[in-house]
PDB file of C-alpha atoms and ligand atoms in Angstrom:
ATOM      1  CA  UNK A 243      21.051  -6.088  13.193  1.00 85.00           C
ATOM      2  CA  UNK A 244      17.827  -4.330  14.073  1.00 96.00           C
ATOM      3  CA  UNK A 245      14.359  -5.668  13.418  1.00 98.00           C
ATOM      4  CA  UNK A 246      11.376  -3.526  12.503  1.00 98.00           C
ATOM      5  CA  UNK A 247       8.141  -5.144  13.690  1.00 98.00           C
ATOM      6  CA  UNK A 248       4.765  -3.740  12.611  1.00 98.00           C
ATOM      7  CA  UNK A 249       1.732  -4.559  14.730  1.00 98.00           C
ATOM      8  CA  UNK A 250      -1.171  -4.663  12.299  1.00 98.00           C
ATOM      9  CA  UNK A 251      -4.779  -5.712  11.861  1.00 97.00           C
ATOM     10  CA  UNK A 252      -7.285  -3.443  10.170  1.00 97.00           C
ATOM     11  CA  UNK A 253      -9.952  -4.570  12.609  1.00 96.00           C
ATOM     12  CA  UNK A 254     -10.398  -1.998  15.338  1.00 96.00           C
ATOM     13  CA  UNK A 255      -9.895  -2.616  19.040  1.00 96.00           C
ATOM     14  CA  UNK A 256      -8.162  -6.006  18.773  1.00 97.00           C
ATOM     15  CA  UNK A 257      -5.175  -5.152  20.981  1.00 98.00           C
ATOM     16  CA  UNK A 258      -2.670  -3.648  18.526  1.00 98.00           C
ATOM     17  CA  UNK A 259      -1.705  -0.684  20.689  1.00 98.00           C
ATOM     18  CA  UNK A 260      -1.696  -2.735  23.901  1.00 98.00           C
ATOM     19  CA  UNK A 261       0.648  -5.171  22.150  1.00 98.00           C
ATOM     20  CA  UNK A 262       2.913  -2.496  20.643  1.00 98.00           C
ATOM     21  CA  UNK A 263       3.252  -0.636  23.963  1.00 98.00           C
ATOM     22  CA  UNK A 264       3.812  -3.676  26.160  1.00 98.00           C
ATOM     23  CA  UNK A 265       5.989  -5.671  23.776  1.00 98.00           C
ATOM     24  CA  UNK A 266       8.192  -2.592  23.381  1.00 98.00           C
ATOM     25  CA  UNK A 267       8.423  -2.192  27.175  1.00 98.00           C
ATOM     26  CA  UNK A 268       9.163  -5.885  27.752  1.00 98.00           C
ATOM     27  CA  UNK A 269      11.954  -5.858  25.153  1.00 98.00           C
ATOM     28  CA  UNK A 270      13.401  -2.709  26.733  1.00 98.00           C
ATOM     29  CA  UNK A 271      13.365  -4.303  30.192  1.00 98.00           C
ATOM     30  CA  UNK A 272      15.186  -7.268  28.614  1.00 97.00           C
ATOM     31  CA  UNK A 273      17.920  -4.718  27.871  1.00 97.00           C
ATOM     32  CA  UNK A 274      17.252  -4.271  24.193  1.00 98.00           C
ATOM     33  CA  UNK A 275      17.296  -0.773  22.746  1.00 98.00           C
ATOM     34  CA  UNK A 276      13.776  -0.149  21.507  1.00 98.00           C
ATOM     35  CA  UNK A 277      12.061   2.577  19.512  1.00 98.00           C
ATOM     36  CA  UNK A 278       8.260   2.556  19.606  1.00 98.00           C
ATOM     37  CA  UNK A 279       6.804   4.391  16.631  1.00 98.00           C
ATOM     38  CA  UNK A 280       3.204   5.523  16.975  1.00 98.00           C
ATOM     39  CA  UNK A 281       1.874   5.570  13.415  1.00 98.00           C
ATOM     40  CA  UNK A 282      -1.790   5.894  14.345  1.00 98.00           C
ATOM     41  CA  UNK A 283      -3.541   9.313  14.289  1.00 97.00           C
ATOM     42  CA  UNK A 284      -5.484   8.181  17.379  1.00 97.00           C
ATOM     43  CA  UNK A 285      -2.118   8.492  19.193  1.00 97.00           C
ATOM     44  CA  UNK A 286      -3.074   5.857  21.757  1.00 98.00           C
ATOM     45  CA  UNK A 287       0.461   4.505  22.131  1.00 98.00           C
ATOM     46  CA  UNK A 288       1.665   8.067  22.780  1.00 98.00           C
ATOM     47  CA  UNK A 289      -0.900   8.689  25.516  1.00 97.00           C
ATOM     48  CA  UNK A 290      -0.286   5.197  26.926  1.00 98.00           C
ATOM     49  CA  UNK A 291       3.176   6.497  27.844  1.00 97.00           C
ATOM     50  CA  UNK A 292       1.644   9.520  29.537  1.00 96.00           C
ATOM     51  CA  UNK A 293       2.308  12.101  26.818  1.00 97.00           C
ATOM     52  CA  UNK A 294      -0.559  14.500  26.332  1.00 91.00           C
ATOM     53  CA  UNK A 295      -1.042  16.630  23.258  1.00 81.00           C
ATOM     54  CA  UNK A 296       0.705  19.741  24.486  1.00 79.00           C
ATOM     55  CA  UNK A 297       3.708  17.822  25.847  1.00 86.00           C
ATOM     56  CA  UNK A 298       5.395  17.621  22.454  1.00 93.00           C
ATOM     57  CA  UNK A 299       5.404  19.866  19.448  1.00 93.00           C
ATOM     58  CA  UNK A 300       6.379  17.625  16.570  1.00 96.00           C
ATOM     59  CA  UNK A 301       5.384  14.079  15.761  1.00 97.00           C
ATOM     60  CA  UNK A 302       5.539  11.336  13.145  1.00 97.00           C
ATOM     61  CA  UNK A 303       3.432  13.463  10.786  1.00 96.00           C
ATOM     62  CA  UNK A 304       6.226  16.046  10.486  1.00 96.00           C
ATOM     63  CA  UNK A 305       8.713  13.261   9.855  1.00 96.00           C
ATOM     64  CA  UNK A 306       6.638  11.616   7.115  1.00 95.00           C
ATOM     65  CA  UNK A 307       6.071  14.885   5.289  1.00 92.00           C
ATOM     66  CA  UNK A 308       9.791  15.610   5.403  1.00 91.00           C
ATOM     67  CA  UNK A 309       9.762  18.618   7.740  1.00 94.00           C
ATOM     68  CA  UNK A 310      11.612  16.872  10.596  1.00 96.00           C
ATOM     69  CA  UNK A 311      14.021  14.012  11.085  1.00 96.00           C
ATOM     70  CA  UNK A 312      13.069  11.071  13.271  1.00 97.00           C
ATOM     71  CA  UNK A 313      15.539  12.009  16.019  1.00 96.00           C
ATOM     72  CA  UNK A 314      14.060  15.554  16.220  1.00 97.00           C
ATOM     73  CA  UNK A 315      10.685  14.215  17.360  1.00 98.00           C
ATOM     74  CA  UNK A 316      11.849  11.241  19.467  1.00 98.00           C
ATOM     75  CA  UNK A 317      10.878  11.358  23.158  1.00 97.00           C
ATOM     76  CA  UNK A 318      12.437   9.590  26.149  1.00 97.00           C
ATOM     77  CA  UNK A 319      10.138   7.356  28.185  1.00 98.00           C
ATOM     78  CA  UNK A 320      10.239   6.156  31.811  1.00 97.00           C
ATOM     79  CA  UNK A 321      12.250   3.157  30.596  1.00 98.00           C
ATOM     80  CA  UNK A 322      15.919   3.857  29.932  1.00 97.00           C
ATOM     81  CA  UNK A 323      16.073   1.649  26.836  1.00 98.00           C
ATOM     82  CA  UNK A 324      12.816   2.777  25.282  1.00 98.00           C
ATOM     83  CA  UNK A 325      12.230   5.854  23.131  1.00 98.00           C
ATOM     84  CA  UNK A 326       8.979   6.907  21.518  1.00 98.00           C
ATOM     85  CA  UNK A 327       8.120   8.636  18.271  1.00 98.00           C
ATOM     86  CA  UNK A 328       4.768  10.220  19.105  1.00 98.00           C
ATOM     87  CA  UNK A 329       1.736  10.701  16.932  1.00 97.00           C
ATOM     88  CA  UNK A 330      -1.080  13.198  16.869  1.00 95.00           C
ATOM     89  CA  UNK A 331      -4.507  13.484  15.254  1.00 94.00           C
ATOM     90  CA  UNK A 332      -2.869  15.712  12.614  1.00 93.00           C
ATOM     91  CA  UNK A 333      -1.440  12.548  11.061  1.00 95.00           C
ATOM     92  CA  UNK A 334      -4.822  11.899   9.403  1.00 93.00           C
ATOM     93  CA  UNK A 335      -3.799  14.519   6.836  1.00 92.00           C
ATOM     94  CA  UNK A 336      -0.745  12.645   5.604  1.00 92.00           C
ATOM     95  CA  UNK A 337      -2.557  10.246   3.270  1.00 87.00           C
ATOM     96  CA  UNK A 338      -4.215  13.106   1.433  1.00 87.00           C
ATOM     97  CA  UNK A 339      -0.900  14.930   1.190  1.00 86.00           C
ATOM     98  CA  UNK A 340       0.835  11.858  -0.185  1.00 83.00           C
ATOM     99  CA  UNK A 341      -1.763  11.567  -2.940  1.00 81.00           C
ATOM    100  CA  UNK A 342      -1.996  15.290  -3.634  1.00 79.00           C
ATOM    101  CA  UNK A 343       1.745  15.633  -4.158  1.00 71.00           C
ATOM    102  CA  UNK A 344       1.856  12.434  -6.155  1.00 65.00           C
ATOM    103  CA  UNK A 345       5.009  11.292  -4.455  1.00 62.00           C
ATOM    104  CA  UNK A 346       6.722   8.776  -6.687  1.00 64.00           C
ATOM    105  CA  UNK A 347       6.997   6.331  -3.818  1.00 78.00           C
ATOM    106  CA  UNK A 348       4.502   7.377  -1.243  1.00 89.00           C
ATOM    107  CA  UNK A 349       4.599   3.892   0.288  1.00 92.00           C
ATOM    108  CA  UNK A 350       8.267   4.287   1.183  1.00 93.00           C
ATOM    109  CA  UNK A 351       8.271   7.416   3.355  1.00 94.00           C
ATOM    110  CA  UNK A 352       8.487   5.595   6.693  1.00 97.00           C
ATOM    111  CA  UNK A 353      11.060   3.109   5.415  1.00 97.00           C
ATOM    112  CA  UNK A 354      13.320   5.975   4.319  1.00 95.00           C
ATOM    113  CA  UNK A 355      12.845   7.970   7.505  1.00 96.00           C
ATOM    114  CA  UNK A 356      13.703   5.154   9.911  1.00 97.00           C
ATOM    115  CA  UNK A 357      16.830   4.024   8.044  1.00 96.00           C
ATOM    116  CA  UNK A 358      19.164   6.094  10.194  1.00 93.00           C
ATOM    117  CA  UNK A 359      17.581   4.803  13.428  1.00 95.00           C
ATOM    118  CA  UNK A 360      18.211   1.172  12.547  1.00 95.00           C
ATOM    119  CA  UNK A 361      21.781   1.433  13.853  1.00 95.00           C
ATOM    120  CA  UNK A 362      20.670   2.937  17.143  1.00 97.00           C
ATOM    121  CA  UNK A 363      18.021   0.419  18.171  1.00 98.00           C
ATOM    122  CA  UNK A 364      17.667  -3.346  18.330  1.00 98.00           C
ATOM    123  CA  UNK A 365      13.902  -3.258  17.769  1.00 98.00           C
ATOM    124  CA  UNK A 366      11.627  -0.708  16.142  1.00 98.00           C
ATOM    125  CA  UNK A 367       7.990  -1.459  16.944  1.00 98.00           C
ATOM    126  CA  UNK A 368       5.359   0.264  14.802  1.00 98.00           C
ATOM    127  CA  UNK A 369       1.758   0.656  16.011  1.00 98.00           C
ATOM    128  CA  UNK A 370      -0.661   1.070  13.108  1.00 98.00           C
ATOM    129  CA  UNK A 371      -4.226   2.369  12.680  1.00 98.00           C
ATOM    130  CA  UNK A 372      -7.265   0.125  12.113  1.00 98.00           C
ATOM    131  CA  UNK A 373      -7.255   0.518   8.315  1.00 96.00           C
ATOM    132  CA  UNK A 374      -5.353  -0.868   5.360  1.00 95.00           C
ATOM    133  CA  UNK A 375      -4.675   2.655   4.115  1.00 94.00           C
ATOM    134  CA  UNK A 376      -1.376   4.285   3.208  1.00 94.00           C
ATOM    135  CA  UNK A 377      -0.122   4.592   6.788  1.00 96.00           C
ATOM    136  CA  UNK A 378      -0.422   0.851   7.412  1.00 97.00           C
ATOM    137  CA  UNK A 379       1.076   0.189   3.972  1.00 96.00           C
ATOM    138  CA  UNK A 380       4.012   2.453   4.894  1.00 97.00           C
ATOM    139  CA  UNK A 381       4.463   0.446   8.103  1.00 98.00           C
ATOM    140  CA  UNK A 382       4.408  -2.887   6.234  1.00 98.00           C
ATOM    141  CA  UNK A 383       6.850  -1.589   3.627  1.00 97.00           C
ATOM    142  CA  UNK A 384       9.204  -0.435   6.394  1.00 98.00           C
ATOM    143  CA  UNK A 385       8.897  -3.637   8.434  1.00 98.00           C
ATOM    144  CA  UNK A 386      10.956  -6.799   8.511  1.00 98.00           C
ATOM    145  CA  UNK A 387       8.040  -8.597  10.095  1.00 98.00           C
ATOM    146  CA  UNK A 388       4.465  -8.180  11.223  1.00 98.00           C
ATOM    147  CA  UNK A 389       2.634  -9.426  14.307  1.00 98.00           C
ATOM    148  CA  UNK A 390      -1.127  -9.772  13.863  1.00 98.00           C
ATOM    149  CA  UNK A 391      -3.118  -9.528  17.097  1.00 97.00           C
ATOM    150  CA  UNK A 392      -6.333 -11.535  16.878  1.00 97.00           C
ATOM    151  CA  UNK A 393      -9.012 -10.847  19.438  1.00 96.00           C
ATOM    152  CA  UNK A 394     -10.571 -14.038  20.797  1.00 94.00           C
ATOM    153  CA  UNK A 395     -14.076 -12.877  19.910  1.00 90.00           C
ATOM    154  CA  UNK A 396     -16.766 -13.496  17.322  1.00 84.00           C
ATOM    155  CA  UNK A 397     -15.648 -12.417  13.803  1.00 86.00           C
ATOM    156  CA  UNK A 398     -12.010 -12.768  14.938  1.00 85.00           C
ATOM    157  CA  UNK A 399     -10.815 -14.033  11.553  1.00 85.00           C
ATOM    158  CA  UNK A 400     -12.860 -11.575   9.553  1.00 86.00           C
ATOM    159  CA  UNK A 401     -10.618  -9.459   7.389  1.00 88.00           C
ATOM    160  CA  UNK A 402      -7.570 -11.717   7.786  1.00 91.00           C
ATOM    161  CA  UNK A 403      -7.689 -12.713   4.098  1.00 92.00           C
ATOM    162  CA  UNK A 404      -7.654  -9.066   3.098  1.00 94.00           C
ATOM    163  CA  UNK A 405      -4.709  -8.392   5.401  1.00 95.00           C
ATOM    164  CA  UNK A 406      -2.847 -11.364   3.918  1.00 93.00           C
ATOM    165  CA  UNK A 407      -3.526 -10.117   0.391  1.00 95.00           C
ATOM    166  CA  UNK A 408      -2.009  -6.793   1.373  1.00 96.00           C
ATOM    167  CA  UNK A 409       1.054  -8.539   2.834  1.00 97.00           C
ATOM    168  CA  UNK A 410       1.404 -10.600  -0.379  1.00 96.00           C
ATOM    169  CA  UNK A 411       1.062  -7.522  -2.562  1.00 96.00           C
ATOM    170  CA  UNK A 412       3.744  -5.717  -0.552  1.00 97.00           C
ATOM    171  CA  UNK A 413       6.047  -8.758  -0.775  1.00 97.00           C
ATOM    172  CA  UNK A 414       5.594  -8.894  -4.548  1.00 96.00           C
ATOM    173  CA  UNK A 415       6.338  -5.233  -5.042  1.00 94.00           C
ATOM    174  CA  UNK A 416       8.304  -3.291  -2.468  1.00 94.00           C
ATOM    175  CA  UNK A 417       9.312  -5.523   0.418  1.00 97.00           C
ATOM    176  CA  UNK A 418       9.964  -9.161  -0.615  1.00 97.00           C
ATOM    177  CA  UNK A 419      11.458 -10.097   2.759  1.00 96.00           C
ATOM    178  CA  UNK A 420       8.414  -9.090   4.859  1.00 98.00           C
ATOM    179  CA  UNK A 421       7.669 -11.973   7.249  1.00 97.00           C
ATOM    180  CA  UNK A 422       4.600 -12.740   9.271  1.00 97.00           C
ATOM    181  CA  UNK A 423       6.169 -13.107  12.724  1.00 96.00           C
ATOM    182  CA  UNK A 424       3.001 -14.573  14.063  1.00 96.00           C
ATOM    183  CA  UNK A 425      -0.613 -14.358  15.131  1.00 96.00           C
ATOM    184  CA  UNK A 426      -1.174 -13.263  18.711  1.00 97.00           C
ATOM    185  CA  UNK A 427      -4.482 -14.301  20.302  1.00 97.00           C
ATOM    186  CA  UNK A 428      -5.535 -11.410  22.547  1.00 97.00           C
ATOM    187  CA  UNK A 429      -8.138 -10.848  25.269  1.00 97.00           C
ATOM    188  CA  UNK A 430      -8.450 -14.579  25.815  1.00 96.00           C
ATOM    189  CA  UNK A 431     -10.794 -15.547  28.610  1.00 95.00           C
ATOM    190  CA  UNK A 432     -10.918 -19.168  29.749  1.00 92.00           C
ATOM    191  CA  UNK A 433     -14.362 -18.615  31.253  1.00 94.00           C
ATOM    192  CA  UNK A 434     -15.805 -17.564  27.916  1.00 94.00           C
ATOM    193  CA  UNK A 435     -16.793 -20.353  25.515  1.00 94.00           C
ATOM    194  CA  UNK A 436     -16.575 -18.210  22.415  1.00 93.00           C
ATOM    195  CA  UNK A 437     -13.102 -17.092  23.397  1.00 95.00           C
ATOM    196  CA  UNK A 438     -12.045 -20.728  23.859  1.00 94.00           C
ATOM    197  CA  UNK A 439     -13.573 -21.659  20.492  1.00 94.00           C
ATOM    198  CA  UNK A 440     -11.579 -18.986  18.667  1.00 94.00           C
ATOM    199  CA  UNK A 441      -8.332 -20.050  20.332  1.00 94.00           C
ATOM    200  CA  UNK A 442      -9.054 -23.720  19.526  1.00 94.00           C
ATOM    201  CA  UNK A 443      -9.709 -22.793  15.909  1.00 92.00           C
ATOM    202  CA  UNK A 444      -6.422 -20.866  15.763  1.00 93.00           C
ATOM    203  CA  UNK A 445      -4.550 -23.833  17.212  1.00 93.00           C
ATOM    204  CA  UNK A 446      -6.195 -26.258  14.766  1.00 92.00           C
ATOM    205  CA  UNK A 447      -5.744 -24.257  11.584  1.00 92.00           C
ATOM    206  CA  UNK A 448      -2.920 -21.821  12.193  1.00 92.00           C
ATOM    207  CA  UNK A 449      -0.655 -23.462  14.773  1.00 92.00           C
ATOM    208  CA  UNK A 450       2.416 -22.733  12.647  1.00 94.00           C
ATOM    209  CA  UNK A 451       1.617 -19.033  12.886  1.00 94.00           C
ATOM    210  CA  UNK A 452       1.293 -18.966  16.672  1.00 95.00           C
ATOM    211  CA  UNK A 453       4.205 -18.223  19.008  1.00 95.00           C
ATOM    212  CA  UNK A 454       5.265 -21.321  20.946  1.00 92.00           C
ATOM    213  CA  UNK A 455       5.216 -20.974  24.707  1.00 89.00           C
ATOM    214  CA  UNK A 456       8.297 -22.156  26.560  1.00 75.00           C
ATOM    215  CA  UNK A 457       8.394 -24.984  29.104  1.00 60.00           C
ATOM    216  CA  UNK A 458       7.607 -22.648  31.992  1.00 58.00           C
ATOM    217  CA  UNK A 459       4.187 -21.930  30.519  1.00 57.00           C
ATOM    218  CA  UNK A 460       1.747 -23.129  33.136  1.00 58.00           C
ATOM    219  CA  UNK A 461      -1.416 -22.727  31.127  1.00 63.00           C
ATOM    220  CA  UNK A 462      -0.761 -25.934  29.211  1.00 59.00           C
ATOM    221  CA  UNK A 463      -1.903 -24.220  26.032  1.00 73.00           C
ATOM    222  CA  UNK A 464       1.510 -24.603  24.377  1.00 88.00           C
ATOM    223  CA  UNK A 465       1.166 -21.307  22.555  1.00 94.00           C
ATOM    224  CA  UNK A 466       1.504 -17.725  23.642  1.00 95.00           C
ATOM    225  CA  UNK A 467      -1.712 -15.784  24.102  1.00 96.00           C
ATOM    226  CA  UNK A 468      -2.646 -12.612  25.922  1.00 97.00           C
ATOM    227  CA  UNK A 469      -5.329 -13.125  28.572  1.00 97.00           C
ATOM    228  CA  UNK A 470      -8.066 -10.625  29.213  1.00 97.00           C
ATOM    229  CA  UNK A 471      -6.630  -8.762  32.179  1.00 98.00           C
ATOM    230  CA  UNK A 472      -7.910  -5.623  33.834  1.00 98.00           C
ATOM    231  CA  UNK A 473      -4.360  -4.411  34.568  1.00 98.00           C
ATOM    232  CA  UNK A 474      -3.721  -4.154  30.830  1.00 98.00           C
ATOM    233  CA  UNK A 475      -6.867  -2.061  30.426  1.00 98.00           C
ATOM    234  CA  UNK A 476      -6.058   0.155  33.435  1.00 98.00           C
ATOM    235  CA  UNK A 477      -2.395   0.874  32.779  1.00 98.00           C
ATOM    236  CA  UNK A 478      -2.923   3.472  29.981  1.00 98.00           C
ATOM    237  CA  UNK A 479      -4.775   5.755  32.378  1.00 97.00           C
ATOM    238  CA  UNK A 480      -1.661   5.731  34.592  1.00 97.00           C
ATOM    239  CA  UNK A 481       0.524   6.589  31.608  1.00 97.00           C
ATOM    240  CA  UNK A 482       2.572   3.409  31.987  1.00 97.00           C
ATOM    241  CA  UNK A 483       3.148   0.089  30.292  1.00 98.00           C
ATOM    242  CA  UNK A 484       1.801  -2.757  32.399  1.00 98.00           C
ATOM    243  CA  UNK A 485       5.316  -3.863  33.417  1.00 98.00           C
ATOM    244  CA  UNK A 486       5.673  -0.579  35.381  1.00 98.00           C
ATOM    245  CA  UNK A 487       2.071  -0.592  36.585  1.00 98.00           C
ATOM    246  CA  UNK A 488       1.799  -4.168  37.853  1.00 98.00           C
ATOM    247  CA  UNK A 489       4.741  -6.339  36.954  1.00 97.00           C
ATOM    248  CA  UNK A 490       3.214  -9.412  38.596  1.00 97.00           C
ATOM    249  CA  UNK A 491      -0.077  -9.295  36.698  1.00 98.00           C
ATOM    250  CA  UNK A 492      -0.882 -12.052  34.214  1.00 97.00           C
ATOM    251  CA  UNK A 493      -1.029  -9.419  31.475  1.00 98.00           C
ATOM    252  CA  UNK A 494       2.520  -8.328  32.235  1.00 98.00           C
ATOM    253  CA  UNK A 495       3.761 -11.940  32.286  1.00 97.00           C
ATOM    254  CA  UNK A 496       2.093 -12.649  28.959  1.00 97.00           C
ATOM    255  CA  UNK A 497       3.840  -9.748  27.229  1.00 98.00           C
ATOM    256  CA  UNK A 498       7.161 -10.707  28.829  1.00 97.00           C
ATOM    257  CA  UNK A 499       6.662 -14.211  27.417  1.00 96.00           C
ATOM    258  CA  UNK A 500       5.973 -12.731  23.995  1.00 97.00           C
ATOM    259  CA  UNK A 501       9.183 -10.700  24.241  1.00 97.00           C
ATOM    260  CA  UNK A 502      11.006 -13.893  25.217  1.00 96.00           C
ATOM    261  CA  UNK A 503       9.639 -15.648  22.133  1.00 95.00           C
ATOM    262  CA  UNK A 504      10.716 -12.740  19.922  1.00 96.00           C
ATOM    263  CA  UNK A 505      14.207 -12.761  21.423  1.00 96.00           C
ATOM    264  CA  UNK A 506      14.521 -16.507  21.192  1.00 90.00           C
ATOM    265  CA  UNK A 507      13.241 -17.178  17.718  1.00 62.00           C
ATOM    266  CA  UNK A 508      14.545 -16.231  14.327  1.00 43.00           C
ATOM    267  CA  UNK A 509      12.309 -14.261  12.004  1.00 42.00           C
ATOM    268  CA  UNK A 510       9.945 -16.525  10.101  1.00 38.00           C
TER     269      UNK A 510
HETATM  270  N1  ATP B 382      -5.672  -8.375  27.107  1.00 63.77           N
HETATM  271  C1  ATP B 382      -6.489  -7.365  27.414  1.00 63.77           C
HETATM  272  N2  ATP B 382      -7.233  -7.416  28.547  1.00 63.77           N
HETATM  273  C2  ATP B 382      -8.084  -6.410  28.853  1.00 63.77           C
HETATM  274  N3  ATP B 382      -8.259  -5.320  28.099  1.00 63.77           N
HETATM  275  C3  ATP B 382      -7.540  -5.208  26.976  1.00 63.77           C
HETATM  276  C4  ATP B 382      -6.616  -6.221  26.569  1.00 63.77           C
HETATM  277  N4  ATP B 382      -6.049  -5.844  25.387  1.00 63.77           N
HETATM  278  C5  ATP B 382      -6.591  -4.656  25.093  1.00 63.77           C
HETATM  279  N5  ATP B 382      -7.486  -4.263  26.010  1.00 63.77           N
HETATM  280  C6  ATP B 382      -8.298  -3.053  26.009  1.00 63.77           C
HETATM  281  O1  ATP B 382      -9.137  -3.123  24.858  1.00 63.77           O
HETATM  282  C7  ATP B 382      -9.219  -1.858  24.218  1.00 63.77           C
HETATM  283  C8  ATP B 382      -8.697  -1.990  22.780  1.00 63.77           C
HETATM  284  O2  ATP B 382      -7.331  -2.354  22.827  1.00 63.77           O
HETATM  285  P1  ATP B 382      -6.246  -1.605  21.919  1.00 63.77           P
HETATM  286  O3  ATP B 382      -6.388  -0.133  22.013  1.00 63.77           O
HETATM  287  O4  ATP B 382      -4.926  -2.187  22.233  1.00 63.77           O
HETATM  288  O5  ATP B 382      -6.725  -2.103  20.485  1.00 63.77           O
HETATM  289  P2  ATP B 382      -6.298  -1.531  19.042  1.00 63.77           P
HETATM  290  O6  ATP B 382      -6.338  -2.680  18.109  1.00 63.77           O
HETATM  291  O7  ATP B 382      -5.031  -0.786  19.154  1.00 63.77           O
HETATM  292  O8  ATP B 382      -7.479  -0.516  18.737  1.00 63.77           O
HETATM  293  P3  ATP B 382      -7.535   0.484  17.482  1.00 63.77           P
HETATM  294  O9  ATP B 382      -7.886  -0.366  16.317  1.00 63.77           O
HETATM  295  O10 ATP B 382      -8.602   1.480  17.831  1.00 63.77           O
HETATM  296  O11 ATP B 382      -6.184   1.118  17.350  1.00 63.77           O
HETATM  297  C9  ATP B 382      -8.407  -0.898  25.062  1.00 63.77           C
HETATM  298  O12 ATP B 382      -9.290  -0.257  25.944  1.00 63.77           O
HETATM  299  C10 ATP B 382      -7.458  -1.809  25.828  1.00 63.77           C
HETATM  300  O13 ATP B 382      -7.060  -1.260  27.077  1.00 63.77           O
HETATM  301 MG1   MG B 383      -4.570   1.159  18.534  1.00 63.77          MG
END
């Protein structure tokens, strides 16, 4: 049984793409078959794997508008178990097209298009844009679960209520089994008081939504978080996930721990 995991938070720059790219890589290294779907017109996940604009002709846009099948646009990555469905800035046009054509079920395009791939992969990870528009709604309708990265910064929780309302609305209508897999504190810095405050607040009020760390966790925090780590910020410019750029970095370990938690726990 495959699992489709959307990485979503309409706040910009909170670590969605970093999480999608590195969780996908860590699951692939753990010998799972993984498809990373870049559903953001910014195409950051695509370039994180070293693909530049002219390296591929078709992308998720062509799939969503029905011109191509998913397998026609899927690219191989440096990792044997990981494939990528790329994106491109042209994807910004899809929302307008959905509305213009008045598709009966414009929220279901991605869900329909990935159906055939569910037999081929263990995990399908979907990176989403920083909006609650139709692309993110498509991702949430296609997903079995969602991971919500939360940046350990001021205003971290802002917008969470709106995101939850969207999840509830999608559960009530199209996708009743959509689960919140968990909140993922990102860019945590133990030397920054504000960062510590946000993490403490998450532990106090939302501990059931956090991923539990296993016994080997040396931080003593008890929950999985992603530290602020320069290797995570540098790796995109080398066109690699952090596990291929610096496997021993704390950023790489953190995403391997997250993959371990995903593999170990049941959904919900
Ligand atoms: N744990 C981390 N440590 C250091 N830098 C990080 C970390 N996580 C993310 N970054 C950097 O922060 C920036 C924003 O991260 P990222 O692109 O993953 O966020 P995003 O939520 O996908 O943004 P957007 O909303 O624009 O899609 C990037 O430059 C990334 O390299
Ligand atoms: Mg992003």
